[in-house]
Short mmCIF file of N, CA and C in Angstrom, two decimals:
data_model
loop_
_atom_site.label_atom_id
_atom_site.label_comp_id
_atom_site.label_asym_id
_atom_site.label_seq_id
_atom_site.Cartn_x
_atom_site.Cartn_y
_atom_site.Cartn_z
N MET A 55 0.92 -1.20 -0.02
CA MET A 55 -0.28 -0.02 -0.02
C MET A 55 0.81 0.95 -0.18
N LYS A 56 0.47 2.27 -0.31
CA LYS A 56 1.52 3.22 -1.11
C LYS A 56 0.62 4.23 0.37
N LYS A 57 1.69 5.00 0.95
CA LYS A 57 1.31 5.95 1.59
C LYS A 57 1.43 7.40 0.60
N VAL A 58 -0.02 7.76 1.28
CA VAL A 58 -0.59 9.37 0.57
C VAL A 58 0.17 10.52 1.34
N GLN A 59 1.03 11.24 0.42
CA GLN A 59 1.48 12.32 1.29
C GLN A 59 1.13 13.93 0.52
N PHE A 60 0.68 14.39 1.42
CA PHE A 60 0.67 15.93 1.43
C PHE A 60 2.00 16.35 0.52
N ASN A 61 1.24 17.42 -0.31
CA ASN A 61 1.95 18.77 -0.75
C ASN A 61 2.11 19.67 0.55
N SER A 62 3.11 20.03 1.44
CA SER A 62 3.30 20.96 2.64
C SER A 62 2.53 22.26 2.19
N ASN A 63 2.79 22.97 1.08
CA ASN A 63 2.15 24.35 1.07
C ASN A 63 0.81 24.03 0.29
N LEU A 64 0.44 23.26 -0.22
CA LEU A 64 -1.30 22.87 -0.99
C LEU A 64 -1.81 22.60 0.73
N SER A 65 -1.73 21.71 1.73
CA SER A 65 -2.34 21.06 2.54
C SER A 65 -3.19 22.34 3.32
N PRO A 66 -2.30 23.24 3.59
CA PRO A 66 -3.06 24.32 4.94
C PRO A 66 -4.33 24.67 4.06
N PHE A 67 -4.50 24.70 2.75
CA PHE A 67 -5.67 25.56 2.02
C PHE A 67 -6.69 24.52 1.32
N LEU A 68 -6.13 23.00 1.63
CA LEU A 68 -7.52 22.04 1.62
C LEU A 68 -7.84 21.60 2.81
N PHE A 69 -7.01 22.01 3.79
CA PHE A 69 -8.56 21.76 4.75
C PHE A 69 -9.48 23.26 5.68
N ILE A 70 -8.63 24.60 5.26
CA ILE A 70 -9.59 25.13 4.97
C ILE A 70 -10.59 25.61 3.85
N ALA A 71 -10.75 24.63 2.63
CA ALA A 71 -11.21 24.94 1.69
C ALA A 71 -13.03 24.64 2.21
N PRO A 72 -13.56 24.02 2.91
CA PRO A 72 -14.48 23.37 3.12
C PRO A 72 -14.99 24.58 4.19
N GLN A 73 -14.71 25.54 4.66
CA GLN A 73 -15.29 26.61 5.16
C GLN A 73 -15.41 27.79 4.56
N LEU A 74 -14.23 28.08 3.59
CA LEU A 74 -14.26 28.97 2.57
C LEU A 74 -16.25 28.71 1.92
N VAL A 75 -15.84 27.42 1.37
CA VAL A 75 -16.90 27.51 0.38
C VAL A 75 -18.24 27.87 1.22
N ILE A 76 -18.57 27.28 2.24
CA ILE A 76 -19.56 27.63 3.63
C ILE A 76 -19.72 29.47 3.48
N ILE A 77 -19.16 29.85 3.48
CA ILE A 77 -18.82 31.20 4.03
C ILE A 77 -19.25 31.60 2.37
N LEU A 78 -18.75 31.57 1.42
CA LEU A 78 -19.11 32.39 -0.02
C LEU A 78 -20.63 31.98 -0.33
N VAL A 79 -20.81 30.68 0.07
CA VAL A 79 -22.11 30.31 -0.06
C VAL A 79 -23.15 30.98 0.63
N PHE A 80 -22.97 31.07 2.10
CA PHE A 80 -23.95 31.44 3.24
C PHE A 80 -23.61 32.78 3.49
N LEU A 81 -22.72 33.37 3.39
CA LEU A 81 -22.26 34.83 3.61
C LEU A 81 -22.14 35.72 2.38
N TYR A 82 -21.38 35.40 1.27
CA TYR A 82 -20.94 36.56 0.23
C TYR A 82 -22.25 36.19 -0.70
N TRP A 83 -22.55 35.20 -1.16
CA TRP A 83 -23.86 34.96 -2.13
C TRP A 83 -24.77 35.51 -1.75
N PRO A 84 -25.53 35.37 -0.38
CA PRO A 84 -26.58 36.47 -0.04
C PRO A 84 -26.20 37.82 0.38
N ILE A 85 -25.17 38.26 0.78
CA ILE A 85 -25.00 40.03 0.57
C ILE A 85 -25.09 40.11 -0.96
N PHE A 86 -24.12 39.69 -2.07
CA PHE A 86 -24.31 40.35 -3.16
C PHE A 86 -25.77 39.70 -3.94
N GLN A 87 -26.75 39.37 -3.45
CA GLN A 87 -27.74 39.05 -3.92
C GLN A 87 -28.52 40.05 -3.65
N THR A 88 -28.24 40.41 -2.48
CA THR A 88 -29.34 41.34 -2.04
C THR A 88 -28.69 42.40 -2.32
N PHE A 89 -27.63 43.17 -2.74
CA PHE A 89 -27.26 44.09 -3.21
C PHE A 89 -27.89 44.27 -4.78
N THR A 90 -27.55 43.25 -5.28
CA THR A 90 -27.80 43.46 -6.91
C THR A 90 -29.81 43.34 -6.80
N ASP A 91 -30.14 42.67 -5.77
CA ASP A 91 -31.97 42.86 -5.43
C ASP A 91 -32.39 43.95 -5.76
N ALA A 92 -31.69 45.04 -5.03
CA ALA A 92 -32.00 46.25 -4.20
C ALA A 92 -32.30 47.18 -5.36
N PHE A 93 -31.94 47.30 -6.44
CA PHE A 93 -31.75 48.29 -7.33
C PHE A 93 -32.41 47.37 -8.86
N THR A 94 -33.49 46.34 -8.11
CA THR A 94 -33.87 45.49 -9.48
C THR A 94 -35.67 45.34 -8.66
N ALA A 95 -36.66 45.59 -9.50
CA ALA A 95 -38.11 45.32 -9.17
C ALA A 95 -38.63 44.03 -10.00
N GLN A 96 -39.01 43.36 -9.31
CA GLN A 96 -39.21 41.73 -9.22
C GLN A 96 -40.70 41.58 -8.99
N ASP A 97 -41.09 40.52 -9.72
CA ASP A 97 -42.41 39.93 -9.73
C ASP A 97 -42.81 38.97 -8.16
N PRO A 98 -43.66 38.64 -7.94
CA PRO A 98 -43.78 38.22 -6.52
C PRO A 98 -42.86 36.49 -6.48
N PHE A 99 -42.53 35.82 -7.51
CA PHE A 99 -41.55 34.66 -7.42
C PHE A 99 -40.60 34.75 -7.88
N GLY A 100 -40.27 35.95 -8.37
CA GLY A 100 -38.54 36.57 -8.50
C GLY A 100 -38.07 36.04 -10.70
N PHE A 101 -38.76 35.14 -11.28
CA PHE A 101 -38.82 34.96 -12.10
C PHE A 101 -38.80 35.87 -13.53
N SER A 102 -38.93 37.48 -12.97
CA SER A 102 -38.82 38.55 -13.91
C SER A 102 -38.37 39.73 -13.08
N LYS A 103 -36.63 40.55 -13.46
CA LYS A 103 -36.35 41.22 -12.57
C LYS A 103 -36.46 42.81 -14.11
N THR A 104 -36.23 43.80 -13.36
CA THR A 104 -36.19 44.84 -14.32
C THR A 104 -35.47 45.51 -13.23
N PHE A 105 -34.53 46.24 -14.04
CA PHE A 105 -33.44 47.50 -13.19
C PHE A 105 -33.86 48.30 -13.25
N VAL A 106 -34.19 49.16 -12.12
CA VAL A 106 -35.03 50.55 -11.48
C VAL A 106 -34.32 51.42 -11.19
N GLY A 107 -33.06 51.37 -10.89
CA GLY A 107 -31.72 52.38 -10.42
C GLY A 107 -32.01 52.14 -9.04
N PHE A 108 -32.38 53.84 -8.45
CA PHE A 108 -32.38 53.91 -7.04
C PHE A 108 -34.00 54.58 -6.78
N ASP A 109 -34.41 53.90 -7.52
CA ASP A 109 -35.97 54.22 -7.48
C ASP A 109 -36.67 53.30 -5.78
N ASN A 110 -36.24 52.00 -5.75
CA ASN A 110 -36.31 51.23 -4.92
C ASN A 110 -35.92 52.35 -3.78
N PHE A 111 -34.92 52.78 -3.32
CA PHE A 111 -34.05 53.53 -1.82
C PHE A 111 -35.25 54.72 -2.24
N GLU A 112 -35.35 55.67 -3.14
CA GLU A 112 -36.49 57.13 -2.79
C GLU A 112 -37.99 56.54 -2.59
N LEU A 113 -38.37 54.96 -2.61
CA LEU A 113 -39.28 54.75 -2.62
C LEU A 113 -39.85 54.36 -0.93
N VAL A 114 -38.66 54.12 -0.54
CA VAL A 114 -38.44 53.78 0.94
C VAL A 114 -38.50 54.79 1.77
N ILE A 115 -37.18 55.56 1.09
CA ILE A 115 -36.90 56.94 1.75
C ILE A 115 -37.97 57.89 2.09
N THR A 116 -38.87 58.14 0.81
CA THR A 116 -40.05 58.97 1.36
C THR A 116 -41.56 58.27 1.88
N ASP A 117 -41.39 57.28 2.52
CA ASP A 117 -42.70 56.67 2.67
C ASP A 117 -42.39 56.78 4.03
N PRO A 118 -43.44 57.26 4.80
CA PRO A 118 -44.43 57.54 6.03
C PRO A 118 -43.72 56.87 7.30
N ALA A 119 -44.08 55.38 6.91
CA ALA A 119 -44.16 54.54 7.71
C ALA A 119 -42.84 53.73 8.21
N TYR A 120 -41.81 54.13 7.00
CA TYR A 120 -40.38 54.13 7.31
C TYR A 120 -39.81 55.26 8.44
N LEU A 121 -39.92 56.18 8.04
CA LEU A 121 -39.70 57.60 9.10
C LEU A 121 -40.01 57.20 10.33
N ARG A 122 -41.55 56.70 10.36
CA ARG A 122 -41.74 56.39 11.67
C ARG A 122 -40.92 55.59 12.59
N SER A 123 -40.56 54.18 11.55
CA SER A 123 -39.94 53.73 12.25
C SER A 123 -38.69 54.00 12.43
N LEU A 124 -38.48 54.60 11.64
CA LEU A 124 -36.66 55.31 11.79
C LEU A 124 -36.61 55.47 13.14
N LYS A 125 -37.01 56.70 13.02
CA LYS A 125 -37.18 57.73 14.19
C LYS A 125 -37.41 56.56 15.73
N PHE A 126 -38.07 55.93 15.70
CA PHE A 126 -38.58 54.64 16.91
C PHE A 126 -37.10 54.71 16.76
N THR A 127 -36.89 53.62 16.55
CA THR A 127 -35.44 52.58 16.54
C THR A 127 -34.57 53.64 16.86
N LEU A 128 -33.87 55.11 16.55
CA LEU A 128 -32.90 55.97 16.61
C LEU A 128 -33.48 55.87 18.08
N ILE A 129 -35.00 56.82 18.38
CA ILE A 129 -34.92 56.84 20.33
C ILE A 129 -34.74 55.45 21.21
N TYR A 130 -35.33 54.28 20.23
CA TYR A 130 -35.24 53.04 21.28
C TYR A 130 -33.42 53.04 21.26
N ILE A 131 -32.67 53.22 20.35
CA ILE A 131 -31.30 52.77 20.88
C ILE A 131 -30.79 53.86 21.42
N PHE A 132 -30.77 54.87 21.45
CA PHE A 132 -30.40 56.03 22.48
C PHE A 132 -31.01 56.11 24.19
N VAL A 133 -32.29 55.83 24.25
CA VAL A 133 -33.02 55.24 25.63
C VAL A 133 -32.17 53.76 25.96
N ILE A 134 -32.46 52.85 25.20
CA ILE A 134 -31.61 51.50 26.00
C ILE A 134 -30.54 51.51 26.33
N THR A 135 -29.59 51.97 24.73
CA THR A 135 -28.19 52.98 25.62
C THR A 135 -27.96 53.12 26.95
N LEU A 136 -28.71 54.32 27.02
CA LEU A 136 -28.30 55.17 28.21
C LEU A 136 -28.86 54.56 28.94
N VAL A 137 -30.12 54.11 29.58
CA VAL A 137 -31.11 53.63 30.61
C VAL A 137 -30.21 52.45 30.90
N THR A 138 -29.81 51.51 30.42
CA THR A 138 -29.58 50.06 30.42
C THR A 138 -27.95 50.31 30.98
N GLY A 139 -27.08 51.19 30.56
CA GLY A 139 -25.82 51.32 30.86
C GLY A 139 -25.76 52.10 32.23
N LEU A 140 -26.19 53.21 32.26
CA LEU A 140 -26.68 53.47 33.75
C LEU A 140 -26.85 52.47 35.16
N LEU A 141 -27.59 51.77 34.75
CA LEU A 141 -28.71 50.85 35.86
C LEU A 141 -27.95 49.51 35.96
N GLY A 142 -26.88 49.59 35.11
CA GLY A 142 -26.47 47.65 34.72
C GLY A 142 -25.42 48.33 35.34
N LEU A 143 -24.60 49.63 35.28
CA LEU A 143 -23.24 49.97 36.34
C LEU A 143 -23.93 50.25 37.77
N LEU A 144 -24.74 50.60 37.96
CA LEU A 144 -25.08 51.19 39.31
C LEU A 144 -25.61 49.53 40.42
N LEU A 145 -26.15 48.90 39.15
CA LEU A 145 -26.65 47.29 39.97
C LEU A 145 -25.60 46.62 40.49
N ALA A 146 -24.52 46.75 39.35
CA ALA A 146 -23.00 46.20 39.38
C ALA A 146 -22.04 46.71 40.84
N VAL A 147 -22.08 47.82 40.41
CA VAL A 147 -21.61 48.51 41.55
C VAL A 147 -22.42 48.18 43.33
N GLN A 148 -23.56 47.98 43.29
CA GLN A 148 -24.39 47.62 44.74
C GLN A 148 -24.56 46.23 45.00
N ALA A 149 -24.07 45.37 43.53
CA ALA A 149 -24.07 43.89 44.54
C ALA A 149 -22.77 43.59 44.70
N ASN A 150 -21.45 44.38 44.00
CA ASN A 150 -20.06 43.86 44.56
C ASN A 150 -20.61 44.70 46.06
N SER A 151 -21.28 45.71 46.66
CA SER A 151 -21.29 45.91 48.10
C SER A 151 -22.16 45.07 49.14
N VAL A 152 -22.81 44.95 48.33
CA VAL A 152 -23.65 43.62 49.15
C VAL A 152 -23.69 42.48 49.83
N ILE A 153 -23.20 42.67 51.52
CA ILE A 153 -22.63 41.88 52.27
C ILE A 153 -23.46 40.57 52.25
N HIS A 154 -24.49 40.36 52.91
CA HIS A 154 -25.52 39.33 53.11
C HIS A 154 -26.60 38.98 51.29
N GLY A 155 -26.88 38.03 51.07
CA GLY A 155 -27.22 37.95 50.02
C GLY A 155 -26.88 37.77 48.54
N LYS A 156 -25.57 38.03 48.41
CA LYS A 156 -25.09 38.03 47.50
C LYS A 156 -25.53 37.39 46.11
N SER A 157 -24.90 36.48 46.58
CA SER A 157 -25.45 35.18 45.58
C SER A 157 -27.00 35.06 45.24
N ALA A 158 -28.38 35.68 46.14
CA ALA A 158 -29.11 35.74 45.37
C ALA A 158 -29.36 37.07 44.43
N TYR A 159 -28.58 38.20 45.24
CA TYR A 159 -28.83 39.56 44.02
C TYR A 159 -28.46 39.14 43.14
N LYS A 160 -27.48 38.58 42.92
CA LYS A 160 -26.83 38.28 41.28
C LYS A 160 -27.41 37.29 40.57
N THR A 161 -28.36 36.45 41.39
CA THR A 161 -28.89 35.34 40.98
C THR A 161 -30.23 36.05 39.64
N LEU A 162 -31.08 37.05 40.74
CA LEU A 162 -31.85 37.42 40.29
C LEU A 162 -31.88 38.65 39.18
N LEU A 163 -30.55 39.28 39.67
CA LEU A 163 -30.16 40.21 38.25
C LEU A 163 -29.71 39.43 36.80
N ILE A 164 -28.93 38.60 36.91
CA ILE A 164 -28.77 37.77 35.42
C ILE A 164 -29.65 37.06 35.02
N TRP A 165 -30.66 36.47 35.86
CA TRP A 165 -32.00 35.45 35.47
C TRP A 165 -32.26 36.29 33.77
N PRO A 166 -32.69 37.49 34.07
CA PRO A 166 -33.62 37.74 32.55
C PRO A 166 -32.68 37.94 31.28
N TYR A 167 -31.29 37.39 31.57
CA TYR A 167 -30.22 37.87 30.63
C TYR A 167 -30.33 36.14 30.25
N ALA A 168 -30.78 35.29 30.96
CA ALA A 168 -31.09 33.86 31.09
C ALA A 168 -31.97 33.34 30.33
N ILE A 169 -32.99 33.90 29.93
CA ILE A 169 -34.61 33.68 29.12
C ILE A 169 -34.04 34.12 27.99
N ALA A 170 -35.38 33.28 27.03
CA ALA A 170 -35.21 33.58 25.83
C ALA A 170 -36.00 34.79 25.58
N PRO A 171 -35.78 35.50 24.67
CA PRO A 171 -36.47 36.71 24.27
C PRO A 171 -38.24 36.53 23.91
N ALA A 172 -38.70 35.32 23.58
CA ALA A 172 -39.92 35.29 23.62
C ALA A 172 -40.45 34.72 25.43
N VAL A 173 -39.71 34.61 26.11
CA VAL A 173 -40.18 34.44 27.62
C VAL A 173 -39.73 35.95 28.36
N VAL A 174 -39.65 36.85 27.96
CA VAL A 174 -39.32 38.13 27.95
C VAL A 174 -40.66 39.16 27.74
N GLY A 175 -40.62 38.47 26.15
CA GLY A 175 -42.40 39.19 25.80
C GLY A 175 -43.57 38.70 26.79
N VAL A 176 -43.80 37.12 27.55
CA VAL A 176 -44.80 36.57 27.62
C VAL A 176 -44.70 37.37 29.35
N THR A 177 -43.74 37.76 29.62
CA THR A 177 -43.34 38.37 31.07
C THR A 177 -43.81 39.55 31.14
N ALA A 178 -43.17 40.49 29.87
CA ALA A 178 -43.71 41.66 29.89
C ALA A 178 -45.36 41.93 29.93
N ASN A 179 -45.83 40.90 28.58
CA ASN A 179 -47.41 41.40 29.37
C ASN A 179 -47.73 40.62 29.98
N TYR A 180 -47.47 39.78 31.29
CA TYR A 180 -47.91 39.81 32.27
C TYR A 180 -47.90 40.93 33.20
N PHE A 181 -47.20 41.65 32.93
CA PHE A 181 -46.54 42.74 33.67
C PHE A 181 -47.92 44.09 32.89
N PHE A 182 -48.12 44.02 32.26
CA PHE A 182 -48.25 45.56 30.76
C PHE A 182 -49.88 45.08 30.89
N SER A 183 -50.55 43.75 30.75
CA SER A 183 -51.98 43.50 30.59
C SER A 183 -53.23 43.70 31.48
N GLU A 184 -54.16 44.07 30.41
CA GLU A 184 -55.33 44.80 31.22
C GLU A 184 -56.24 43.66 32.13
N ARG A 185 -55.80 42.48 31.68
CA ARG A 185 -56.65 41.30 32.23
C ARG A 185 -55.73 40.77 33.50
N LEU A 186 -54.63 40.31 33.10
CA LEU A 186 -53.45 39.99 34.21
C LEU A 186 -52.30 40.88 34.83
N GLY A 187 -52.10 41.92 33.93
CA GLY A 187 -51.13 43.09 34.63
C GLY A 187 -50.86 44.04 36.09
N LEU A 188 -49.83 43.19 36.77
CA LEU A 188 -49.61 43.56 38.00
C LEU A 188 -49.38 45.29 38.19
N LEU A 189 -48.51 45.61 36.63
CA LEU A 189 -48.38 47.46 36.62
C LEU A 189 -49.95 47.98 36.32
N TYR A 190 -50.44 47.12 35.70
CA TYR A 190 -51.59 47.84 34.34
C TYR A 190 -52.66 48.15 36.07
N SER A 191 -52.39 46.99 36.85
CA SER A 191 -53.77 46.88 38.31
C SER A 191 -53.20 47.72 39.20
N PHE A 192 -51.76 47.89 39.30
CA PHE A 192 -51.23 48.67 40.10
C PHE A 192 -51.79 50.37 39.95
N PHE A 193 -51.22 50.59 38.71
CA PHE A 193 -51.58 52.20 38.73
C PHE A 193 -53.06 52.52 38.43
N ASN A 194 -53.35 51.51 37.41
CA ASN A 194 -55.20 51.44 37.53
C ASN A 194 -56.15 51.79 39.03
N ASP A 195 -55.55 50.99 39.94
CA ASP A 195 -56.39 50.69 41.45
C ASP A 195 -55.87 51.97 41.87
N LEU A 196 -54.57 52.43 41.99
CA LEU A 196 -53.88 53.23 43.03
C LEU A 196 -54.60 54.78 41.97
N TRP A 197 -54.44 55.33 41.01
CA TRP A 197 -54.46 56.76 40.23
C TRP A 197 -55.69 56.48 39.84
N GLY A 198 -56.37 55.21 39.22
CA GLY A 198 -57.25 55.47 38.48
C GLY A 198 -56.90 55.54 36.32
N PHE A 199 -55.30 55.32 36.61
CA PHE A 199 -54.56 55.66 35.52
C PHE A 199 -54.92 54.35 34.23
N ASN A 200 -55.76 54.97 32.97
CA ASN A 200 -55.61 53.36 32.55
C ASN A 200 -54.34 53.59 31.15
N TRP A 201 -53.09 53.15 31.31
CA TRP A 201 -52.07 53.50 30.68
C TRP A 201 -52.03 53.11 29.56
N MET A 202 -53.05 51.54 29.39
CA MET A 202 -53.10 51.11 28.06
C MET A 202 -53.77 51.17 27.34
N ASP A 203 -54.66 52.93 27.41
CA ASP A 203 -55.26 53.03 26.66
C ASP A 203 -54.96 53.58 24.82
N ASN A 204 -53.99 54.30 25.41
CA ASN A 204 -53.10 54.33 24.41
C ASN A 204 -51.94 54.27 23.22
N VAL A 205 -52.49 54.07 21.96
CA VAL A 205 -51.52 52.90 21.26
C VAL A 205 -50.20 53.39 20.84
N SER A 206 -49.99 54.88 21.34
CA SER A 206 -48.76 55.01 20.92
C SER A 206 -48.11 55.36 21.77
N ASP A 207 -48.26 54.80 23.18
CA ASP A 207 -47.76 53.96 24.40
C ASP A 207 -46.66 53.05 24.33
N ALA A 208 -47.53 52.50 23.21
CA ALA A 208 -46.67 51.04 23.41
C ALA A 208 -45.05 50.46 22.62
N TYR A 209 -44.62 52.34 22.51
CA TYR A 209 -43.03 52.38 22.54
C TYR A 209 -42.68 51.96 23.74
N ILE A 210 -43.30 52.59 24.63
CA ILE A 210 -42.56 52.73 25.71
C ILE A 210 -42.58 51.61 26.33
N TYR A 211 -44.05 50.79 26.36
CA TYR A 211 -43.51 49.30 26.64
C TYR A 211 -42.69 48.56 26.37
N VAL A 212 -42.43 48.52 25.01
CA VAL A 212 -41.77 48.11 24.22
C VAL A 212 -39.74 48.35 24.71
N MET A 213 -39.76 49.77 25.23
CA MET A 213 -38.46 50.17 25.53
C MET A 213 -38.27 49.46 26.88
N ILE A 214 -39.53 49.40 28.06
CA ILE A 214 -39.28 48.73 29.11
C ILE A 214 -38.92 47.43 28.74
N ALA A 215 -39.72 46.50 28.53
CA ALA A 215 -39.72 45.02 28.32
C ALA A 215 -38.01 44.82 27.75
N GLY A 216 -37.63 45.60 26.86
CA GLY A 216 -36.16 45.38 26.32
C GLY A 216 -34.86 46.05 27.07
N SER A 217 -35.44 47.31 27.96
CA SER A 217 -34.47 47.58 29.12
C SER A 217 -34.38 46.48 30.22
N TRP A 218 -35.31 45.81 29.95
CA TRP A 218 -35.66 45.01 31.43
C TRP A 218 -34.58 43.27 31.06
N LYS A 219 -34.24 43.26 29.68
CA LYS A 219 -32.99 42.16 29.57
C LYS A 219 -31.50 42.91 28.82
N GLN A 220 -31.79 43.67 28.77
CA GLN A 220 -30.73 44.07 28.53
C GLN A 220 -29.58 45.07 29.47
N ILE A 221 -30.27 45.09 30.95
CA ILE A 221 -29.62 45.83 32.17
C ILE A 221 -28.79 44.44 32.79
N SER A 222 -29.69 43.20 32.15
CA SER A 222 -28.74 42.53 32.87
C SER A 222 -27.35 41.80 32.48
N ALA A 223 -27.81 42.35 30.72
CA ALA A 223 -26.42 41.68 30.23
C ALA A 223 -25.29 43.15 30.72
N ASN A 224 -25.53 44.23 30.77
CA ASN A 224 -24.71 45.26 31.13
C ASN A 224 -24.44 45.06 32.09
N PHE A 225 -25.24 44.75 33.41
CA PHE A 225 -24.82 44.01 34.83
C PHE A 225 -23.87 42.78 34.88
N ILE A 226 -24.25 41.94 34.24
CA ILE A 226 -22.80 40.98 33.91
C ILE A 226 -21.89 42.00 33.38
N PHE A 227 -21.56 42.39 32.54
CA PHE A 227 -20.42 42.82 31.94
C PHE A 227 -19.56 44.07 32.92
N PHE A 228 -21.19 44.88 33.86
CA PHE A 228 -20.04 45.56 34.62
C PHE A 228 -19.32 45.15 35.30
N LEU A 229 -20.28 44.11 35.83
CA LEU A 229 -19.41 43.34 37.30
C LEU A 229 -18.60 42.52 37.18
N ALA A 230 -18.09 42.24 35.63
CA ALA A 230 -17.07 41.22 35.40
C ALA A 230 -15.66 42.14 35.76
N GLY A 231 -15.92 43.62 35.37
CA GLY A 231 -15.15 44.86 35.42
C GLY A 231 -14.58 45.07 36.39
N LEU A 232 -15.66 45.25 37.78
CA LEU A 232 -15.23 45.31 38.66
C LEU A 232 -14.30 44.75 39.55
#
């Protein structure tokens, strides 16, 4: 039986070739396809494409729904970054100084980071729901304030739910640095 000998200059490339093919197929090809599709108009099944240039971009930029969602996204990024950064730091400093119950305190603060985003949504629903919500019942019983009547306030609830999960992540990062 003849011993197979690899060319020492070519063997590293042969070992990395499968990963390169996967990266090309699943990363770079979709990026290229998305870039080319952005400049075309297509039928729903993608059989016929017509080059339209920058018309698609003009359509998106002038759409009021897009501008509203862009505004909310920028506000969300600013608020979540600021609130979760500050609260995460304050809670991490507090966790470092707590003497009794330090493990329980850290566990309660890390818990939201460990759960799935879908569970965060369900938990937020339990807080904000008219039928089951703890916060809804608290504010409604205490002040008669029905804070779920206004649909535009949904942005605030999304920010509260998002920050609840993100504070845990920032808490972990800051605690590791302290």
